[in-house]
mmCIF file of N, CA and C in Angstrom:
data_model
loop_
_atom_site.group_PDB
_atom_site.id
_atom_site.type_symbol
_atom_site.label_atom_id
_atom_site.label_comp_id
_atom_site.label_asym_id
_atom_site.label_seq_id
_atom_site.Cartn_x
_atom_site.Cartn_y
_atom_site.Cartn_z
ATOM 1 N N UNK A 30 103.366 98.070 69.618
ATOM 2 C CA UNK A 30 103.645 98.333 71.024
ATOM 3 C C UNK A 30 102.706 97.487 71.887
ATOM 4 N N UNK A 31 103.243 96.730 72.861
ATOM 5 C CA UNK A 31 102.378 95.874 73.677
ATOM 6 C C UNK A 31 101.465 96.688 74.587
ATOM 7 N N UNK A 32 100.293 96.130 74.874
ATOM 8 C CA UNK A 32 99.338 96.782 75.767
ATOM 9 C C UNK A 32 99.813 96.577 77.209
ATOM 10 N N UNK A 33 99.820 97.647 77.973
ATOM 11 C CA UNK A 33 100.240 97.596 79.378
ATOM 12 C C UNK A 33 99.174 96.901 80.213
ATOM 13 N N UNK A 34 99.603 95.991 81.083
ATOM 14 C CA UNK A 34 98.684 95.318 82.001
ATOM 15 C C UNK A 34 98.193 96.323 83.042
ATOM 16 N N UNK A 35 96.991 96.091 83.572
ATOM 17 C CA UNK A 35 96.515 96.947 84.665
ATOM 18 C C UNK A 35 97.441 96.828 85.880
ATOM 19 N N UNK A 36 97.545 97.903 86.639
ATOM 20 C CA UNK A 36 98.415 97.946 87.815
ATOM 21 C C UNK A 36 98.094 96.802 88.769
ATOM 22 N N UNK A 37 96.822 96.573 89.052
ATOM 23 C CA UNK A 37 96.436 95.514 89.997
ATOM 24 C C UNK A 37 96.925 94.148 89.526
ATOM 25 N N UNK A 38 96.839 93.877 88.246
ATOM 26 C CA UNK A 38 97.293 92.594 87.709
ATOM 27 C C UNK A 38 98.801 92.429 87.889
ATOM 28 N N UNK A 39 99.551 93.479 87.640
ATOM 29 C CA UNK A 39 101.004 93.453 87.832
ATOM 30 C C UNK A 39 101.335 93.202 89.301
ATOM 31 N N UNK A 40 100.621 93.869 90.201
ATOM 32 C CA UNK A 40 100.856 93.693 91.641
ATOM 33 C C UNK A 40 100.520 92.280 92.096
ATOM 34 N N UNK A 41 99.378 91.747 91.642
ATOM 35 C CA UNK A 41 99.004 90.373 92.008
ATOM 36 C C UNK A 41 100.080 89.385 91.572
ATOM 37 N N UNK A 42 100.530 89.512 90.346
ATOM 38 C CA UNK A 42 101.546 88.602 89.823
ATOM 39 C C UNK A 42 102.861 88.729 90.596
ATOM 40 N N UNK A 43 103.283 89.953 90.856
ATOM 41 C CA UNK A 43 104.544 90.174 91.577
ATOM 42 C C UNK A 43 104.482 89.602 92.994
ATOM 43 N N UNK A 44 103.409 89.877 93.714
ATOM 44 C CA UNK A 44 103.283 89.376 95.083
ATOM 45 C C UNK A 44 103.177 87.852 95.093
ATOM 46 N N UNK A 45 102.427 87.294 94.165
ATOM 47 C CA UNK A 45 102.307 85.833 94.093
ATOM 48 C C UNK A 45 103.679 85.194 93.906
ATOM 49 N N UNK A 46 104.449 85.724 92.958
ATOM 50 C CA UNK A 46 105.728 85.109 92.616
ATOM 51 C C UNK A 46 106.823 85.376 93.643
ATOM 52 N N UNK A 47 106.942 86.605 94.136
ATOM 53 C CA UNK A 47 108.097 86.958 94.964
ATOM 54 C C UNK A 47 107.860 86.865 96.471
ATOM 55 N N UNK A 48 106.597 86.917 96.891
ATOM 56 C CA UNK A 48 106.310 86.867 98.335
ATOM 57 C C UNK A 48 105.611 85.566 98.718
ATOM 58 N N UNK A 49 104.641 85.152 97.923
ATOM 59 C CA UNK A 49 103.903 83.926 98.228
ATOM 60 C C UNK A 49 104.540 82.689 97.595
ATOM 61 N N UNK A 50 105.497 82.903 96.693
ATOM 62 C CA UNK A 50 106.168 81.811 95.969
ATOM 63 C C UNK A 50 105.143 80.879 95.344
ATOM 64 N N UNK A 51 104.240 81.493 94.595
ATOM 65 C CA UNK A 51 103.125 80.784 93.982
ATOM 66 C C UNK A 51 102.957 81.269 92.548
ATOM 67 N N UNK A 52 102.165 80.550 91.784
ATOM 68 C CA UNK A 52 101.859 80.993 90.424
ATOM 69 C C UNK A 52 100.559 81.780 90.375
ATOM 70 N N UNK A 53 99.841 81.807 91.505
ATOM 71 C CA UNK A 53 98.589 82.554 91.527
ATOM 72 C C UNK A 53 98.438 83.312 92.839
ATOM 73 N N UNK A 54 97.623 84.347 92.793
ATOM 74 C CA UNK A 54 97.341 85.172 93.968
ATOM 75 C C UNK A 54 95.978 84.740 94.516
ATOM 76 N N UNK A 55 95.919 84.138 95.722
ATOM 77 C CA UNK A 55 94.687 83.504 96.205
ATOM 78 C C UNK A 55 93.681 84.415 96.916
ATOM 79 N N UNK A 56 93.935 85.718 96.980
ATOM 80 C CA UNK A 56 93.071 86.617 97.737
ATOM 81 C C UNK A 56 92.303 87.556 96.812
ATOM 82 N N UNK A 57 91.278 88.176 97.364
ATOM 83 C CA UNK A 57 90.558 89.228 96.643
ATOM 84 C C UNK A 57 91.391 90.502 96.688
ATOM 85 N N UNK A 58 91.172 91.404 95.743
ATOM 86 C CA UNK A 58 91.949 92.648 95.694
ATOM 87 C C UNK A 58 91.725 93.539 96.908
ATOM 88 N N UNK A 59 90.605 93.346 97.604
ATOM 89 C CA UNK A 59 90.309 94.168 98.780
ATOM 90 C C UNK A 59 90.704 93.497 100.092
ATOM 91 N N UNK A 60 91.188 92.249 100.042
ATOM 92 C CA UNK A 60 91.599 91.544 101.261
ATOM 93 C C UNK A 60 92.828 92.199 101.871
ATOM 94 N N UNK A 61 92.813 92.314 103.193
ATOM 95 C CA UNK A 61 93.900 92.949 103.937
ATOM 96 C C UNK A 61 95.133 92.052 103.983
ATOM 97 N N UNK A 62 96.274 92.614 103.599
ATOM 98 C CA UNK A 62 97.537 91.894 103.713
ATOM 99 C C UNK A 62 97.844 91.593 105.177
ATOM 100 N N UNK A 63 97.575 92.571 106.057
ATOM 101 C CA UNK A 63 97.877 92.390 107.477
ATOM 102 C C UNK A 63 97.019 91.290 108.089
ATOM 103 N N UNK A 64 95.714 91.323 107.812
ATOM 104 C CA UNK A 64 94.814 90.319 108.369
ATOM 105 C C UNK A 64 95.142 88.917 107.872
ATOM 106 N N UNK A 65 95.649 88.811 106.654
ATOM 107 C CA UNK A 65 95.959 87.505 106.068
ATOM 108 C C UNK A 65 97.432 87.116 106.202
ATOM 109 N N UNK A 66 98.228 87.946 106.861
ATOM 110 C CA UNK A 66 99.636 87.635 107.065
ATOM 111 C C UNK A 66 100.447 87.542 105.784
ATOM 112 N N UNK A 67 100.072 88.332 104.787
ATOM 113 C CA UNK A 67 100.748 88.275 103.485
ATOM 114 C C UNK A 67 102.086 88.996 103.522
ATOM 115 N N UNK A 68 102.135 90.176 104.147
ATOM 116 C CA UNK A 68 103.349 90.996 104.126
ATOM 117 C C UNK A 68 103.932 91.186 105.512
ATOM 118 N N UNK A 69 105.262 91.266 105.567
ATOM 119 C CA UNK A 69 105.937 91.740 106.773
ATOM 120 C C UNK A 69 106.655 93.039 106.400
ATOM 121 N N UNK A 70 107.344 93.646 107.329
ATOM 122 C CA UNK A 70 107.959 94.954 107.064
ATOM 123 C C UNK A 70 109.006 94.887 105.949
ATOM 124 N N UNK A 71 109.736 93.798 105.858
ATOM 125 C CA UNK A 71 110.722 93.673 104.772
ATOM 126 C C UNK A 71 110.039 93.580 103.421
ATOM 127 N N UNK A 72 108.918 92.850 103.354
ATOM 128 C CA UNK A 72 108.168 92.756 102.101
ATOM 129 C C UNK A 72 107.671 94.126 101.656
ATOM 130 N N UNK A 73 107.224 94.933 102.618
ATOM 131 C CA UNK A 73 106.736 96.268 102.279
ATOM 132 C C UNK A 73 107.864 97.090 101.654
ATOM 133 N N UNK A 74 109.050 97.026 102.244
ATOM 134 C CA UNK A 74 110.174 97.796 101.702
ATOM 135 C C UNK A 74 110.553 97.285 100.307
ATOM 136 N N UNK A 75 110.506 95.974 100.100
ATOM 137 C CA UNK A 75 110.772 95.410 98.779
ATOM 138 C C UNK A 75 109.716 95.884 97.780
ATOM 139 N N UNK A 76 108.464 95.954 98.211
ATOM 140 C CA UNK A 76 107.394 96.430 97.338
ATOM 141 C C UNK A 76 107.582 97.899 96.974
ATOM 142 N N UNK A 77 108.032 98.702 97.922
ATOM 143 C CA UNK A 77 108.284 100.119 97.634
ATOM 144 C C UNK A 77 109.317 100.236 96.513
ATOM 145 N N UNK A 78 110.402 99.486 96.618
ATOM 146 C CA UNK A 78 111.440 99.508 95.576
ATOM 147 C C UNK A 78 110.852 99.032 94.245
ATOM 148 N N UNK A 79 110.074 97.966 94.277
ATOM 149 C CA UNK A 79 109.433 97.458 93.060
ATOM 150 C C UNK A 79 108.530 98.515 92.424
ATOM 151 N N UNK A 80 107.691 99.151 93.235
ATOM 152 C CA UNK A 80 106.779 100.175 92.708
ATOM 153 C C UNK A 80 107.545 101.318 92.066
ATOM 154 N N UNK A 81 108.598 101.756 92.740
ATOM 155 C CA UNK A 81 109.387 102.871 92.200
ATOM 156 C C UNK A 81 110.028 102.497 90.873
ATOM 157 N N UNK A 82 110.586 101.304 90.795
ATOM 158 C CA UNK A 82 111.266 100.887 89.566
ATOM 159 C C UNK A 82 110.284 100.538 88.460
ATOM 160 N N UNK A 83 109.251 99.790 88.778
ATOM 161 C CA UNK A 83 108.322 99.298 87.750
ATOM 162 C C UNK A 83 107.417 100.393 87.201
ATOM 163 N N UNK A 84 106.985 101.290 88.091
ATOM 164 C CA UNK A 84 106.012 102.293 87.671
ATOM 165 C C UNK A 84 106.590 103.702 87.568
ATOM 166 N N UNK A 85 107.867 103.857 87.855
ATOM 167 C CA UNK A 85 108.513 105.160 87.712
ATOM 168 C C UNK A 85 107.983 106.221 88.651
ATOM 169 N N UNK A 86 107.657 105.812 89.874
ATOM 170 C CA UNK A 86 107.146 106.769 90.861
ATOM 171 C C UNK A 86 108.141 106.879 92.012
ATOM 172 N N UNK A 87 107.974 107.904 92.823
ATOM 173 C CA UNK A 87 108.749 108.063 94.042
ATOM 174 C C UNK A 87 107.798 107.912 95.227
ATOM 175 N N UNK A 88 108.180 107.057 96.176
ATOM 176 C CA UNK A 88 107.372 106.843 97.373
ATOM 177 C C UNK A 88 108.113 107.451 98.555
ATOM 178 N N UNK A 89 107.535 108.485 99.140
ATOM 179 C CA UNK A 89 108.145 109.145 100.301
ATOM 180 C C UNK A 89 107.915 108.294 101.546
ATOM 181 N N UNK A 90 108.806 108.429 102.521
ATOM 182 C CA UNK A 90 108.688 107.656 103.760
ATOM 183 C C UNK A 90 107.313 107.821 104.409
ATOM 184 N N UNK A 91 106.782 109.048 104.415
ATOM 185 C CA UNK A 91 105.492 109.290 105.066
ATOM 186 C C UNK A 91 104.311 108.670 104.309
ATOM 187 N N UNK A 92 104.559 108.185 103.094
ATOM 188 C CA UNK A 92 103.500 107.540 102.311
ATOM 189 C C UNK A 92 103.444 106.022 102.533
ATOM 190 N N UNK A 93 104.415 105.480 103.266
ATOM 191 C CA UNK A 93 104.455 104.040 103.528
ATOM 192 C C UNK A 93 103.600 103.766 104.764
ATOM 193 N N UNK A 94 102.286 103.731 104.515
ATOM 194 C CA UNK A 94 101.299 103.564 105.579
ATOM 195 C C UNK A 94 100.289 102.489 105.158
ATOM 196 N N UNK A 95 99.595 101.891 106.124
ATOM 197 C CA UNK A 95 98.630 100.847 105.776
ATOM 198 C C UNK A 95 97.567 101.295 104.769
ATOM 199 N N UNK A 96 97.189 102.556 104.797
ATOM 200 C CA UNK A 96 96.166 103.042 103.867
ATOM 201 C C UNK A 96 96.614 102.914 102.410
ATOM 202 N N UNK A 97 97.913 102.805 102.171
ATOM 203 C CA UNK A 97 98.436 102.661 100.810
ATOM 204 C C UNK A 97 98.914 101.244 100.506
ATOM 205 N N UNK A 98 99.207 100.456 101.532
ATOM 206 C CA UNK A 98 99.896 99.182 101.323
ATOM 207 C C UNK A 98 99.228 97.970 101.968
ATOM 208 N N UNK A 99 97.913 98.012 102.246
ATOM 209 C CA UNK A 99 97.286 96.884 102.934
ATOM 210 C C UNK A 99 96.442 95.996 102.032
ATOM 211 N N UNK A 100 96.360 96.298 100.761
ATOM 212 C CA UNK A 100 95.635 95.423 99.834
ATOM 213 C C UNK A 100 96.070 95.757 98.408
ATOM 214 N N UNK A 101 95.734 94.874 97.504
ATOM 215 C CA UNK A 101 96.031 95.132 96.089
ATOM 216 C C UNK A 101 95.318 96.413 95.646
ATOM 217 N N UNK A 102 94.053 96.556 96.012
ATOM 218 C CA UNK A 102 93.289 97.732 95.589
ATOM 219 C C UNK A 102 93.922 99.019 96.114
ATOM 220 N N UNK A 103 94.310 99.027 97.407
ATOM 221 C CA UNK A 103 94.917 100.241 97.973
ATOM 222 C C UNK A 103 96.238 100.569 97.280
ATOM 223 N N UNK A 104 97.046 99.560 97.040
ATOM 224 C CA UNK A 104 98.327 99.804 96.378
ATOM 225 C C UNK A 104 98.125 100.262 94.944
ATOM 226 N N UNK A 105 97.193 99.644 94.252
ATOM 227 C CA UNK A 105 96.899 100.023 92.876
ATOM 228 C C UNK A 105 96.405 101.470 92.799
ATOM 229 N N UNK A 106 95.488 101.831 93.686
ATOM 230 C CA UNK A 106 94.984 103.218 93.723
ATOM 231 C C UNK A 106 96.116 104.194 94.027
ATOM 232 N N UNK A 107 96.987 103.816 94.961
ATOM 233 C CA UNK A 107 98.125 104.665 95.327
ATOM 234 C C UNK A 107 99.052 104.873 94.129
ATOM 235 N N UNK A 108 99.406 103.789 93.440
ATOM 236 C CA UNK A 108 100.294 103.890 92.273
ATOM 237 C C UNK A 108 99.657 104.778 91.210
ATOM 238 N N UNK A 109 98.394 104.557 90.930
ATOM 239 C CA UNK A 109 97.725 105.341 89.899
ATOM 240 C C UNK A 109 97.658 106.824 90.273
ATOM 241 N N UNK A 110 97.441 107.121 91.551
ATOM 242 C CA UNK A 110 97.413 108.529 91.970
ATOM 243 C C UNK A 110 98.796 109.163 91.818
ATOM 244 N N UNK A 111 99.850 108.391 92.125
ATOM 245 C CA UNK A 111 101.211 108.905 91.972
ATOM 246 C C UNK A 111 101.544 109.114 90.498
ATOM 247 N N UNK A 112 101.074 108.237 89.627
ATOM 248 C CA UNK A 112 101.321 108.382 88.201
ATOM 249 C C UNK A 112 100.612 109.613 87.639
ATOM 250 N N UNK A 113 99.420 109.906 88.138
ATOM 251 C CA UNK A 113 98.681 111.080 87.668
ATOM 252 C C UNK A 113 99.390 112.360 88.093
ATOM 253 N N UNK A 114 99.948 112.369 89.300
ATOM 254 C CA UNK A 114 100.676 113.541 89.772
ATOM 255 C C UNK A 114 101.919 113.770 88.925
ATOM 256 N N UNK A 115 102.605 112.661 88.563
ATOM 257 C CA UNK A 115 103.838 112.749 87.780
ATOM 258 C C UNK A 115 103.587 113.124 86.326
ATOM 259 N N UNK A 116 102.373 112.849 85.851
ATOM 260 C CA UNK A 116 102.069 113.087 84.426
ATOM 261 C C UNK A 116 101.896 114.554 84.096
#
């Protein structure tokens, strides 16, 4: 059975490929998406769908806030907290 990649690594790769159209993610995990112009509202909605499908979680509308979606670290922490609740 293959070893699962860390959530942050999966997020970095996904954002690099699908939003930045790059092979690498050029920011630190704590860098703000808003401050760096990485995401727009459509990207956030695409990420919500990705998170739900890839990690098997449900993201409620009230959870789509900057505190959960403004950096790799925040998104990773959010996904992991949702996975713990589901477990």
